PDB file of C-alpha atoms in Angstrom:
ATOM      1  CA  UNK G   1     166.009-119.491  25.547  1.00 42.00           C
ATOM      2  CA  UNK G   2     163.072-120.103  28.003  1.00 40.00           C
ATOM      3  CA  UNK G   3     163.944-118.995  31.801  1.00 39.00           C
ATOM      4  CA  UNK G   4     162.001-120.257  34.805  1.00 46.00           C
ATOM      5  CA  UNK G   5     159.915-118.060  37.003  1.00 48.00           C
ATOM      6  CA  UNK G   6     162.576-117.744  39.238  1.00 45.00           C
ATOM      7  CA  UNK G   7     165.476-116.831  36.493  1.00 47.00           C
ATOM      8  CA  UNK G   8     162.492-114.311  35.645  1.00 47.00           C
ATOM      9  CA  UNK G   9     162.433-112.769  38.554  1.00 50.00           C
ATOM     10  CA  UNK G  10     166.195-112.562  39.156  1.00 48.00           C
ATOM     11  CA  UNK G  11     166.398-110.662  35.419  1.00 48.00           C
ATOM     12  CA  UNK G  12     163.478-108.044  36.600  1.00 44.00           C
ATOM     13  CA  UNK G  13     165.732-107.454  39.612  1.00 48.00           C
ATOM     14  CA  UNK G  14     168.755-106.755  37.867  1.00 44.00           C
ATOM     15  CA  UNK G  15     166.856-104.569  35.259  1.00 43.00           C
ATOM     16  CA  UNK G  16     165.668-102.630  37.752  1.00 45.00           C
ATOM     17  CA  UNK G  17     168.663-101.643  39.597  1.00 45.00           C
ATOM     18  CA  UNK G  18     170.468-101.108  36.117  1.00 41.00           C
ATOM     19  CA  UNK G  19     167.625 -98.424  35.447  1.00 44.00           C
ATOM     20  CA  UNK G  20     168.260 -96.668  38.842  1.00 46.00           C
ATOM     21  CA  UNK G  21     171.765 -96.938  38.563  1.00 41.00           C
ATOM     22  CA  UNK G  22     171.343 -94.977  34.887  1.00 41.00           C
ATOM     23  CA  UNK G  23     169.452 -92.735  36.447  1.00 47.00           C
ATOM     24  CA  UNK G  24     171.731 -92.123  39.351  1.00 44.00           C
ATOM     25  CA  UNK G  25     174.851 -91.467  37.372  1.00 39.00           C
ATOM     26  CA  UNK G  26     174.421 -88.017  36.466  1.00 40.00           C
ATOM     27  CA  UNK G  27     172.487 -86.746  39.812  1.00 42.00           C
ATOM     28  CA  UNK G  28     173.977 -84.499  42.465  1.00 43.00           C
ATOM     29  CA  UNK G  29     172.994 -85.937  45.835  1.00 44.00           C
ATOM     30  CA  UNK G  30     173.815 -84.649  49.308  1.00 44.00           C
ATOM     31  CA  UNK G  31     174.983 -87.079  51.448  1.00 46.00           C
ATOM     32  CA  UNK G  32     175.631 -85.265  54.728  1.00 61.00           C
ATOM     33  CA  UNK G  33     171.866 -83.913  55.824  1.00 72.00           C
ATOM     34  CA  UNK G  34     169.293 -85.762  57.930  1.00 90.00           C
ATOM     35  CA  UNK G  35     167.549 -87.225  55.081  1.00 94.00           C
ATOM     36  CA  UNK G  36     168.009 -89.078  51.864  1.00 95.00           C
ATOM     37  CA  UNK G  37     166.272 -89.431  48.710  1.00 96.00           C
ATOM     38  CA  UNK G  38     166.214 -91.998  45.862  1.00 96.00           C
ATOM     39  CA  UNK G  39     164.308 -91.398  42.557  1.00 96.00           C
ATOM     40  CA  UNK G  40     164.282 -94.530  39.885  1.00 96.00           C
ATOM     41  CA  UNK G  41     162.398 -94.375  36.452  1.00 96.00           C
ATOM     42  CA  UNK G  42     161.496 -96.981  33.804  1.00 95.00           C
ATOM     43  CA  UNK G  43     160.833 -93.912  31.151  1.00 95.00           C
ATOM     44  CA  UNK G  44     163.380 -93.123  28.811  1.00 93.00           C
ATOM     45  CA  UNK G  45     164.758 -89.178  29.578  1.00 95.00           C
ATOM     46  CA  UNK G  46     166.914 -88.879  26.458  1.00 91.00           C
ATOM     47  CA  UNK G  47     164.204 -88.493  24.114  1.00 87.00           C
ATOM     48  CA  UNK G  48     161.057 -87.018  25.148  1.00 92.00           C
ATOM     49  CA  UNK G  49     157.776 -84.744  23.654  1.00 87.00           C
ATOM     50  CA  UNK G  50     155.814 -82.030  24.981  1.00 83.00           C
ATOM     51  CA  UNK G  51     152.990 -83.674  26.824  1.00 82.00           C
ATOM     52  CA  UNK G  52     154.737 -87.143  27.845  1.00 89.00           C
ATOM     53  CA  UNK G  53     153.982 -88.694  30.989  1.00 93.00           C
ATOM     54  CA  UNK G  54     157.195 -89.700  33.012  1.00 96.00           C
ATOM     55  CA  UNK G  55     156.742 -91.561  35.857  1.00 97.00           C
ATOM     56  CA  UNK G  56     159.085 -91.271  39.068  1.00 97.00           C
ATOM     57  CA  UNK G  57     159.294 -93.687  41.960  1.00 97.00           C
ATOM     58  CA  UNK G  58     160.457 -91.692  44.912  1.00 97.00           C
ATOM     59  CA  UNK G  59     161.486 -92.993  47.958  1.00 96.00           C
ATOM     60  CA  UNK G  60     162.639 -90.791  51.327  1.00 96.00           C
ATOM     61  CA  UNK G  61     163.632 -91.492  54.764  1.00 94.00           C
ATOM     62  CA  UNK G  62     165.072 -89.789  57.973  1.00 94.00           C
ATOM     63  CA  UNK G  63     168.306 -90.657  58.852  1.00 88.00           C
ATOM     64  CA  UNK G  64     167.223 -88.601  62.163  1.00 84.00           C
ATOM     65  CA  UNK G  65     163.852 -86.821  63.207  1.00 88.00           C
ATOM     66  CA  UNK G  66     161.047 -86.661  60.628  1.00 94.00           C
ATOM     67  CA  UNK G  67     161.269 -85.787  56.500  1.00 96.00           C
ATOM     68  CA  UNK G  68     159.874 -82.080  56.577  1.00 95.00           C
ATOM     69  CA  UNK G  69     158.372 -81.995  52.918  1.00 96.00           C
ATOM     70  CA  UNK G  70     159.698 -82.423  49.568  1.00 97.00           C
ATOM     71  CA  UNK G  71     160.212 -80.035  46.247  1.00 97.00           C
ATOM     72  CA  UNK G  72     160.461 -80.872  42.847  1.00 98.00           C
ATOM     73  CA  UNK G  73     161.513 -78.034  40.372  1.00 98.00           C
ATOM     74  CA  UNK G  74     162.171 -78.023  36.492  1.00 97.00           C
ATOM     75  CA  UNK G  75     164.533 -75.193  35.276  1.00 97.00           C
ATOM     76  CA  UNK G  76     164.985 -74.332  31.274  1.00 96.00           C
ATOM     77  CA  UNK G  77     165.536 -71.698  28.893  1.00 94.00           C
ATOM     78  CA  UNK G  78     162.204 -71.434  28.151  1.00 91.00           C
ATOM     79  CA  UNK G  79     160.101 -71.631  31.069  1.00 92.00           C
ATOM     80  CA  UNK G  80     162.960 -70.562  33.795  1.00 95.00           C
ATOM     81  CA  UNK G  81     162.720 -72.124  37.284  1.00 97.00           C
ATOM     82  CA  UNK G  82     159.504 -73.689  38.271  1.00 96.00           C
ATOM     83  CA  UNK G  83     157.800 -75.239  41.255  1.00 97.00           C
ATOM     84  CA  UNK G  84     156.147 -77.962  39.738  1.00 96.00           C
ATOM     85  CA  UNK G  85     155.682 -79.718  42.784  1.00 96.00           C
ATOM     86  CA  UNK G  86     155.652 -79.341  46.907  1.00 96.00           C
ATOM     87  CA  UNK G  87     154.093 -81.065  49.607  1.00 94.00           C
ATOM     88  CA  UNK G  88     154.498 -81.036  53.567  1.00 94.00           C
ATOM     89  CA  UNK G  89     155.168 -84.748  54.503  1.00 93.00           C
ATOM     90  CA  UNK G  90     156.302 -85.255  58.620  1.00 93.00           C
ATOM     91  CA  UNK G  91     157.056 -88.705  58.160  1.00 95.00           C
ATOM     92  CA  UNK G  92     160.141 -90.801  58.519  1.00 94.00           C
ATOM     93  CA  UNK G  93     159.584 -92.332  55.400  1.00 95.00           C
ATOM     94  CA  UNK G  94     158.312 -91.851  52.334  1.00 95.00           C
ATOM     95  CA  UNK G  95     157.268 -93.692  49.231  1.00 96.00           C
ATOM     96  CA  UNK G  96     155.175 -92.391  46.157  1.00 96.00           C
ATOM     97  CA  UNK G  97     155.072 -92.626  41.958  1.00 97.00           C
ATOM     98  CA  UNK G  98     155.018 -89.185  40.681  1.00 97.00           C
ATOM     99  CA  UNK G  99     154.066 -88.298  37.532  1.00 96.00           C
ATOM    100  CA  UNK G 100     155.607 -85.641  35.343  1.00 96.00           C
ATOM    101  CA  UNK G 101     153.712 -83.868  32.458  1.00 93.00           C
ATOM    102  CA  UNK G 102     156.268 -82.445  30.055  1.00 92.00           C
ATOM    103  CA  UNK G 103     155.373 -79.258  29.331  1.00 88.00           C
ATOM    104  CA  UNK G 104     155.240 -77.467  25.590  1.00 82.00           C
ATOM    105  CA  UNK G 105     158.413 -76.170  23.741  1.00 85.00           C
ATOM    106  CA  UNK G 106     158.880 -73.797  21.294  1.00 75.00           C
ATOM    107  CA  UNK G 107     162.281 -75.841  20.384  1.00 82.00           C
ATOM    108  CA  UNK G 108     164.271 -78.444  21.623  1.00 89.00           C
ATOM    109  CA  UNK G 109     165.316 -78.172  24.913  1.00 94.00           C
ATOM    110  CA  UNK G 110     166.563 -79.752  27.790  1.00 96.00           C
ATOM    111  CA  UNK G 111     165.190 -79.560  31.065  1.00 97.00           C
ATOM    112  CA  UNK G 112     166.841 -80.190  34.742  1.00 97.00           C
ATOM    113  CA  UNK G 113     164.848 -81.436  37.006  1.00 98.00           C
ATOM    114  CA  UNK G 114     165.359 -81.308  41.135  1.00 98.00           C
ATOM    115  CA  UNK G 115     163.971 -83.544  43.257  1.00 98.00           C
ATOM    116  CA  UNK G 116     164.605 -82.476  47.033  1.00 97.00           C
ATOM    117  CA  UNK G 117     163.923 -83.438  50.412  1.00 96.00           C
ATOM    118  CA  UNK G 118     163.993 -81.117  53.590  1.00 96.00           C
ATOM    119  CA  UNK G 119     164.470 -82.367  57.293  1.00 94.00           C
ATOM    120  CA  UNK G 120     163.348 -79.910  60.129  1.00 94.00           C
ATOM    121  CA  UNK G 121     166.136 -77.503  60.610  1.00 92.00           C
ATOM    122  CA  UNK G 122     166.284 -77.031  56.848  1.00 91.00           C
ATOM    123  CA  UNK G 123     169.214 -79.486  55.981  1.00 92.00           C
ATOM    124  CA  UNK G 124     168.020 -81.132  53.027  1.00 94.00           C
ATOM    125  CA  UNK G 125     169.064 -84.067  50.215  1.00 95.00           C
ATOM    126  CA  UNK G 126     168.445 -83.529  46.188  1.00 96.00           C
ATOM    127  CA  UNK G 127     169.062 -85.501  42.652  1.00 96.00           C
ATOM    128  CA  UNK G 128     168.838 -83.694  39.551  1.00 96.00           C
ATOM    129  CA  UNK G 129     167.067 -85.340  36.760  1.00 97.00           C
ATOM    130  CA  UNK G 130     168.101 -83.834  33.235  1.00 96.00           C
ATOM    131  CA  UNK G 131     165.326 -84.162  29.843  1.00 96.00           C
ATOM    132  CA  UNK G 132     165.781 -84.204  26.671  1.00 95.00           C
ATOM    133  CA  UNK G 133     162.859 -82.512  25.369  1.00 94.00           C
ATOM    134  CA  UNK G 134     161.619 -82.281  21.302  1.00 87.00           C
ATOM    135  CA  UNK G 135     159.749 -79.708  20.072  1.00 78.00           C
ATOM    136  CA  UNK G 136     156.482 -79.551  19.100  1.00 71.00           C
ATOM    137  CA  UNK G 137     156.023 -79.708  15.969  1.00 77.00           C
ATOM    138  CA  UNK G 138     152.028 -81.256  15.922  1.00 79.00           C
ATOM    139  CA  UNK G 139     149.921 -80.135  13.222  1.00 88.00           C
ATOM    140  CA  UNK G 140     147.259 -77.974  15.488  1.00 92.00           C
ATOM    141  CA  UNK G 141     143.650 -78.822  15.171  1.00 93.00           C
ATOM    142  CA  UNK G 142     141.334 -76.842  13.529  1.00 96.00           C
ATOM    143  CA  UNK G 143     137.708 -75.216  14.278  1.00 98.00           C
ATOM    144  CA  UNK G 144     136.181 -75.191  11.545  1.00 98.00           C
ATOM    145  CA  UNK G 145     132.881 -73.158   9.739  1.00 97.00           C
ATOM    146  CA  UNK G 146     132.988 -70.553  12.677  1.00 98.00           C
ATOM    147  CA  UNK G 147     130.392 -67.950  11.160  1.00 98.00           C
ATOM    148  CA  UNK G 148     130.576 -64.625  12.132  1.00 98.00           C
ATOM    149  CA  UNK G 149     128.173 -62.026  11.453  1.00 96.00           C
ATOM    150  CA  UNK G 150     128.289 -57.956  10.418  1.00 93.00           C
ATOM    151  CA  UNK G 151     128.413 -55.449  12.584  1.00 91.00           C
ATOM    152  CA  UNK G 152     124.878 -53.924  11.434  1.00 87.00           C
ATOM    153  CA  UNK G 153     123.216 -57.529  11.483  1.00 90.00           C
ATOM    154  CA  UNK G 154     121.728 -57.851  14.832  1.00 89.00           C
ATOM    155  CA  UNK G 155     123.392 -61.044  15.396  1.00 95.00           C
ATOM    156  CA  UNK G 156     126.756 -62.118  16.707  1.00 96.00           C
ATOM    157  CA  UNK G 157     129.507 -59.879  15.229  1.00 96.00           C
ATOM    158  CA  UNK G 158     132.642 -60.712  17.612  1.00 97.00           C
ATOM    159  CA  UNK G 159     134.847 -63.549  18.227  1.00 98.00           C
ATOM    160  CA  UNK G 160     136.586 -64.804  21.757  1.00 98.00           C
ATOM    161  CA  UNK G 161     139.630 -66.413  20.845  1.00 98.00           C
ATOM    162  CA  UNK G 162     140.005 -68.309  24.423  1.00 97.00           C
ATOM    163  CA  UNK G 163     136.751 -70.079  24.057  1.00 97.00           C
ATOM    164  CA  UNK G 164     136.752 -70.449  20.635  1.00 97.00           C
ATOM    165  CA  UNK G 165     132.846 -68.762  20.491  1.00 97.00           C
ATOM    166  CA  UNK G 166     130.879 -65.905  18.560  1.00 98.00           C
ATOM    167  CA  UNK G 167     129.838 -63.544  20.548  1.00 97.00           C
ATOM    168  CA  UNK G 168     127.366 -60.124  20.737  1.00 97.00           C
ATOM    169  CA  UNK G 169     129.216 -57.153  21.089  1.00 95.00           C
ATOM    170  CA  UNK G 170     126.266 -54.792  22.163  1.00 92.00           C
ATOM    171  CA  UNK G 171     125.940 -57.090  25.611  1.00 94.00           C
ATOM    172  CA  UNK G 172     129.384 -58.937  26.233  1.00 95.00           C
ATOM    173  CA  UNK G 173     132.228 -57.737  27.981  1.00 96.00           C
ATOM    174  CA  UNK G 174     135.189 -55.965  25.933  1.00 96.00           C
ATOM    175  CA  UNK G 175     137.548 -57.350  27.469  1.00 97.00           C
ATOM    176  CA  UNK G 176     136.025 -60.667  25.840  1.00 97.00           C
ATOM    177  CA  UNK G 177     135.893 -59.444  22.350  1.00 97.00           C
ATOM    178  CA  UNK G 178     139.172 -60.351  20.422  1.00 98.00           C
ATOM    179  CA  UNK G 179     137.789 -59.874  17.022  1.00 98.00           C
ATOM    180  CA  UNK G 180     134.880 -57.976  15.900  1.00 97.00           C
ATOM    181  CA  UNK G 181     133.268 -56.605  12.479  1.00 96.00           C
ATOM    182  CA  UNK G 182     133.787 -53.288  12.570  1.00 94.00           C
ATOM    183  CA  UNK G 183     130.894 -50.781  11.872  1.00 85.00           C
ATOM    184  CA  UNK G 184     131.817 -48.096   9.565  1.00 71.00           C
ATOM    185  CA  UNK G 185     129.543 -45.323   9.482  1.00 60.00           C
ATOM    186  CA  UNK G 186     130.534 -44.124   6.540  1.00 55.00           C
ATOM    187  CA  UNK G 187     130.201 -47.008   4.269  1.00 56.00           C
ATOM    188  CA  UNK G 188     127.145 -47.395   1.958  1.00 56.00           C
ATOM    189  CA  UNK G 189     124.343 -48.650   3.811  1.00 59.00           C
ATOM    190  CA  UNK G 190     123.332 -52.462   3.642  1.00 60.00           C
ATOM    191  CA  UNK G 191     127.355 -53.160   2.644  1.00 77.00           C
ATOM    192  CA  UNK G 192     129.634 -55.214   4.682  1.00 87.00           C
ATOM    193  CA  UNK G 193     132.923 -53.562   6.305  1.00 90.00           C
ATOM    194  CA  UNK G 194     135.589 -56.081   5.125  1.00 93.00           C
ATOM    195  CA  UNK G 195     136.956 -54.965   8.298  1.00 96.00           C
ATOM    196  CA  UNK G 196     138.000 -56.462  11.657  1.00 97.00           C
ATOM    197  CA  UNK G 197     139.005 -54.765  14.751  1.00 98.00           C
ATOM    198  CA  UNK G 198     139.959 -55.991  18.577  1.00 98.00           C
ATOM    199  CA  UNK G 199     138.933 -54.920  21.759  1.00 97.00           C
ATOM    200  CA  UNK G 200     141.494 -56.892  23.380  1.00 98.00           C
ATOM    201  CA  UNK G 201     144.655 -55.936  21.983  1.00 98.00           C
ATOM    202  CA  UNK G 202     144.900 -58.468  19.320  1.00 98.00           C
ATOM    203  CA  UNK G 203     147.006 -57.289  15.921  1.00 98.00           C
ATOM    204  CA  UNK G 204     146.606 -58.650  12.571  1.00 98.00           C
ATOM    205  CA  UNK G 205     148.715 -59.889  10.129  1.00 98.00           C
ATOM    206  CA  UNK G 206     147.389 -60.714   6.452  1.00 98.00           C
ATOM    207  CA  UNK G 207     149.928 -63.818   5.075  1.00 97.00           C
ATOM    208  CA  UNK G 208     148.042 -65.575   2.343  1.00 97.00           C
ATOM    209  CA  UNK G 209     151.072 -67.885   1.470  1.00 96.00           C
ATOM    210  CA  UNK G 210     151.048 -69.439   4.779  1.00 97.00           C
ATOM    211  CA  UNK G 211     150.133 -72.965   4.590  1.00 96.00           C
ATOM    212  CA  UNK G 212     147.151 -73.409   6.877  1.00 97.00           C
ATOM    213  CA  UNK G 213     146.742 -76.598   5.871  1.00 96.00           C
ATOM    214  CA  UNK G 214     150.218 -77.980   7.699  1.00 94.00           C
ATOM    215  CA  UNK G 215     149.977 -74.720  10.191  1.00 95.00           C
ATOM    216  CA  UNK G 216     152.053 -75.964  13.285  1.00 91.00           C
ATOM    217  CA  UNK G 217     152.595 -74.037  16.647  1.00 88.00           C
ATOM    218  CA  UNK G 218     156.398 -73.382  15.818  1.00 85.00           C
ATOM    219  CA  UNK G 219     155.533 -72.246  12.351  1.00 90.00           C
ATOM    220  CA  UNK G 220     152.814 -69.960  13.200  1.00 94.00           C
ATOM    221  CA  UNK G 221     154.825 -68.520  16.523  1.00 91.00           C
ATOM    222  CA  UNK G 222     157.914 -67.876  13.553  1.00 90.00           C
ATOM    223  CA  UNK G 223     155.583 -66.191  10.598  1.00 95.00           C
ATOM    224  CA  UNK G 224     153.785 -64.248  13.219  1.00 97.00           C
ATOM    225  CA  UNK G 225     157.093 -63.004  14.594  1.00 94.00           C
ATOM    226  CA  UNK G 226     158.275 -61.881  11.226  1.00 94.00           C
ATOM    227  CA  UNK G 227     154.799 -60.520   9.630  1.00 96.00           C
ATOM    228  CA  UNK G 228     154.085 -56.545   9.548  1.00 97.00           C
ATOM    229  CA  UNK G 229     151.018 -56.469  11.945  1.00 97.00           C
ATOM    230  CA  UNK G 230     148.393 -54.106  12.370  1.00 98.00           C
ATOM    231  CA  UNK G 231     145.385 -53.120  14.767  1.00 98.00           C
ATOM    232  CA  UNK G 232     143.162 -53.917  12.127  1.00 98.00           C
ATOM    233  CA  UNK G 233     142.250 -55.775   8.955  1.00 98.00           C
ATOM    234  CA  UNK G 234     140.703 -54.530   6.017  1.00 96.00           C
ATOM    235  CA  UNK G 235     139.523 -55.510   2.369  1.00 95.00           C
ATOM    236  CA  UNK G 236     138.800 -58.966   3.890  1.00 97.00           C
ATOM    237  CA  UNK G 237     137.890 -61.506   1.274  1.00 97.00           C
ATOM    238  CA  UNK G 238     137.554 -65.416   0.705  1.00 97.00           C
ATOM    239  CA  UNK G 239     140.996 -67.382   1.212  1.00 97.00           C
ATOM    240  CA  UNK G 240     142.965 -65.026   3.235  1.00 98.00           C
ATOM    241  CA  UNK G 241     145.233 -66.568   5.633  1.00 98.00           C
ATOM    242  CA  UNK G 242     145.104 -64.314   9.256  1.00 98.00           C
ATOM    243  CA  UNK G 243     147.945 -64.680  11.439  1.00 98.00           C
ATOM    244  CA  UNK G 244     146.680 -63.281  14.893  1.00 98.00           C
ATOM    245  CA  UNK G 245     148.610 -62.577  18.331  1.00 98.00           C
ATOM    246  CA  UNK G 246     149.614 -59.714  21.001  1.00 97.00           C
ATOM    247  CA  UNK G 247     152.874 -58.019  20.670  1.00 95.00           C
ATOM    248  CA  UNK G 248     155.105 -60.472  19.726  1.00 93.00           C
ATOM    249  CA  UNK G 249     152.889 -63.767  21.202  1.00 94.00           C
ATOM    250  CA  UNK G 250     150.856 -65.682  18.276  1.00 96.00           C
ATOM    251  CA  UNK G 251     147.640 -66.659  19.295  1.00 97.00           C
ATOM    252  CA  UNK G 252     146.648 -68.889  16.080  1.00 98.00           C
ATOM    253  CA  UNK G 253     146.197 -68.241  12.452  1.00 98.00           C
ATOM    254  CA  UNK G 254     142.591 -67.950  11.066  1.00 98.00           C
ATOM    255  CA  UNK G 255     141.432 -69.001   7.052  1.00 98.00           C
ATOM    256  CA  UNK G 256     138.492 -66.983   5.668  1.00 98.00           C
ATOM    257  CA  UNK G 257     136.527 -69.851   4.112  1.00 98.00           C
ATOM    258  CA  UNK G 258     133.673 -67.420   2.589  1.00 96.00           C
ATOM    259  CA  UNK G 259     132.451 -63.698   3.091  1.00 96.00           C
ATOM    260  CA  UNK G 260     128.629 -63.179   2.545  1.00 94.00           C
ATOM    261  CA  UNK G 261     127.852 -59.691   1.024  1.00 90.00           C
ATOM    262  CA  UNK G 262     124.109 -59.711   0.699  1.00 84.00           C
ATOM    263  CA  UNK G 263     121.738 -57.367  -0.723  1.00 79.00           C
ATOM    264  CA  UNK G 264     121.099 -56.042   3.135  1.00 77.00           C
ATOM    265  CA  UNK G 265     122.952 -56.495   6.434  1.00 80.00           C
ATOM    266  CA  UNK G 266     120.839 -59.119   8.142  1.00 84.00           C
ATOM    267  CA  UNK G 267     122.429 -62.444   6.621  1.00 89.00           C
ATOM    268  CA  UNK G 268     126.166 -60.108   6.182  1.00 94.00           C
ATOM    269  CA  UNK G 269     128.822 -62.854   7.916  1.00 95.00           C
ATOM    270  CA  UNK G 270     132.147 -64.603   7.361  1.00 97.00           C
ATOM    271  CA  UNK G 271     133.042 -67.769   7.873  1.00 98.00           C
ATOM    272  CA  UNK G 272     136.152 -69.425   8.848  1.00 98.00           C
ATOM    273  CA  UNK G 273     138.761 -71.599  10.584  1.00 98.00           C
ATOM    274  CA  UNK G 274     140.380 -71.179  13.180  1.00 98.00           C
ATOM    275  CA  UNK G 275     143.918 -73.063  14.418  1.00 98.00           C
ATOM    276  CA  UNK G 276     144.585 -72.066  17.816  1.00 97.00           C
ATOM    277  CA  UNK G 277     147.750 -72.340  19.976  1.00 91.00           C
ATOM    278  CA  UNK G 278     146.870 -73.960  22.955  1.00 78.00           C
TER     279      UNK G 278
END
């Protein structure tokens, strides 16, 4: 069937109220305060994923006086109630695309949005937007042949988990060292430790049948929940699998690719990968 620019036209018309109306059928909207609000979308709610772009047209006016400013808010179970967005406006109308970032999720979720305007004594107009939000469930990238050195080497013997660097102990900032070789005293001189420590708080969990490999956030949040972890490591050697985190929060999972014993301290290191949860 071919349609003329016209009969084109006419069909982008009626699509496009069809969407709003969608849109409009579930939202709560006040119709008694000074100003109004109207919110349409093209973007399908029903089935989003952390990090989609949704794009809102919004469109306000003052039934009397000016439009004071506008809110919009998400609320769900894992986040809570959030301002994600307010501006002061003073204008009688208003027209603007907004674009919503979906945040991350643990799970699958769904998540209410509120858009609202205010007038100047405070009366105000709202619609309520409601996501359906997947979890994520990405394989997270990895950082790979991070080499870190032994305590007694003279070179750099921690590890910032943040910015994904090496670091020297002996001149940075605790609070920056996550993970460090630790120097034991007592061990034979010119031998490697085997042993990592934190500065920061970090714990350690040892889980060599976790497949880093496929390591996703969900699945290293849910084997770093249920692992026995410790303040430190020991008896480190090639192809452990490191789940790493505070409390009860995972902070990545680390594979020991190869640990360097040499016959003295200076060239002592490990190297590894490192999947971290953004």
């Amino acid at each position: 069937m071919i349609f003329t620019d016209t009969e084109n036209n006419t069909m982008k018309q009626i699509l496009f109220f069809v969407l709003l109306i969608t849109f409009l059928y579930g939202c709560e909207r006040n119709t008694e305060s000074k100003v109004v609000i109207l919110i349409s979308t093209e973007d399908s709610l029903s089935n989003v994923k952390s990090g989609d772009k949704l794009l809102f047209h919004i469109q306000s006016f003052a039934n009397e006086d000016v439009i004071k400013n506008i809110t919009i808010t998400s609320s769900d179970p894992q986040y809570g109630l959030l301002t994600v967005w307010d501006t002061l406006l003073d204008m009688e109308k208003f027209d603007y695309d907004y674009q919503y970032i979906v945040a991350d999720y643990n799970d699958t979720t769904t998540v209410r949005l509120t858009f609202k305007v205010f007038a100047p004594d405070n009366t105000s107009s709202s619609l309520h937007a409601t996501l359906r939000v997947k979890k994520n469930d990405a394989l997270l990238s990895s950082f790979d042949g991070i080499m870190m050195y032994a305590a007694k080497s003279n070179n750099r013997n921690g590890f910032n988990t943040t910015s994904v660097q090496t670091l020297y102990c002996e001149t940075t900032d605790p609070s920056q060292t996550d993970i460090y070789d630790y120097d034991d005293t007592l061990s034979v001189q010119g031998t490697l430790s085997r042993e990592w420590r934190s500065k920061t708080g970090v714990l350690f969990a040892r889980f060599n049948d976790f497949n880093f490999a496929a390591a996703t956030k969900s699945g290293v949040i849910t084997a770093f929940e249920n692992a026995a972890k410790y303040t430190s490591i020991k008896n480190l050697t090639n192809g452990d699998i490191i789940l790493i985190g505070r409390g009860q929060t995972a902070l990545g999972v680390i594979q020991l690719i190869d640990v360097y014993d040499e016959l003295d301290t200076a060239n002592d290191r490990y190297v590894f990968n490192f999947k971290k949860i953004q």
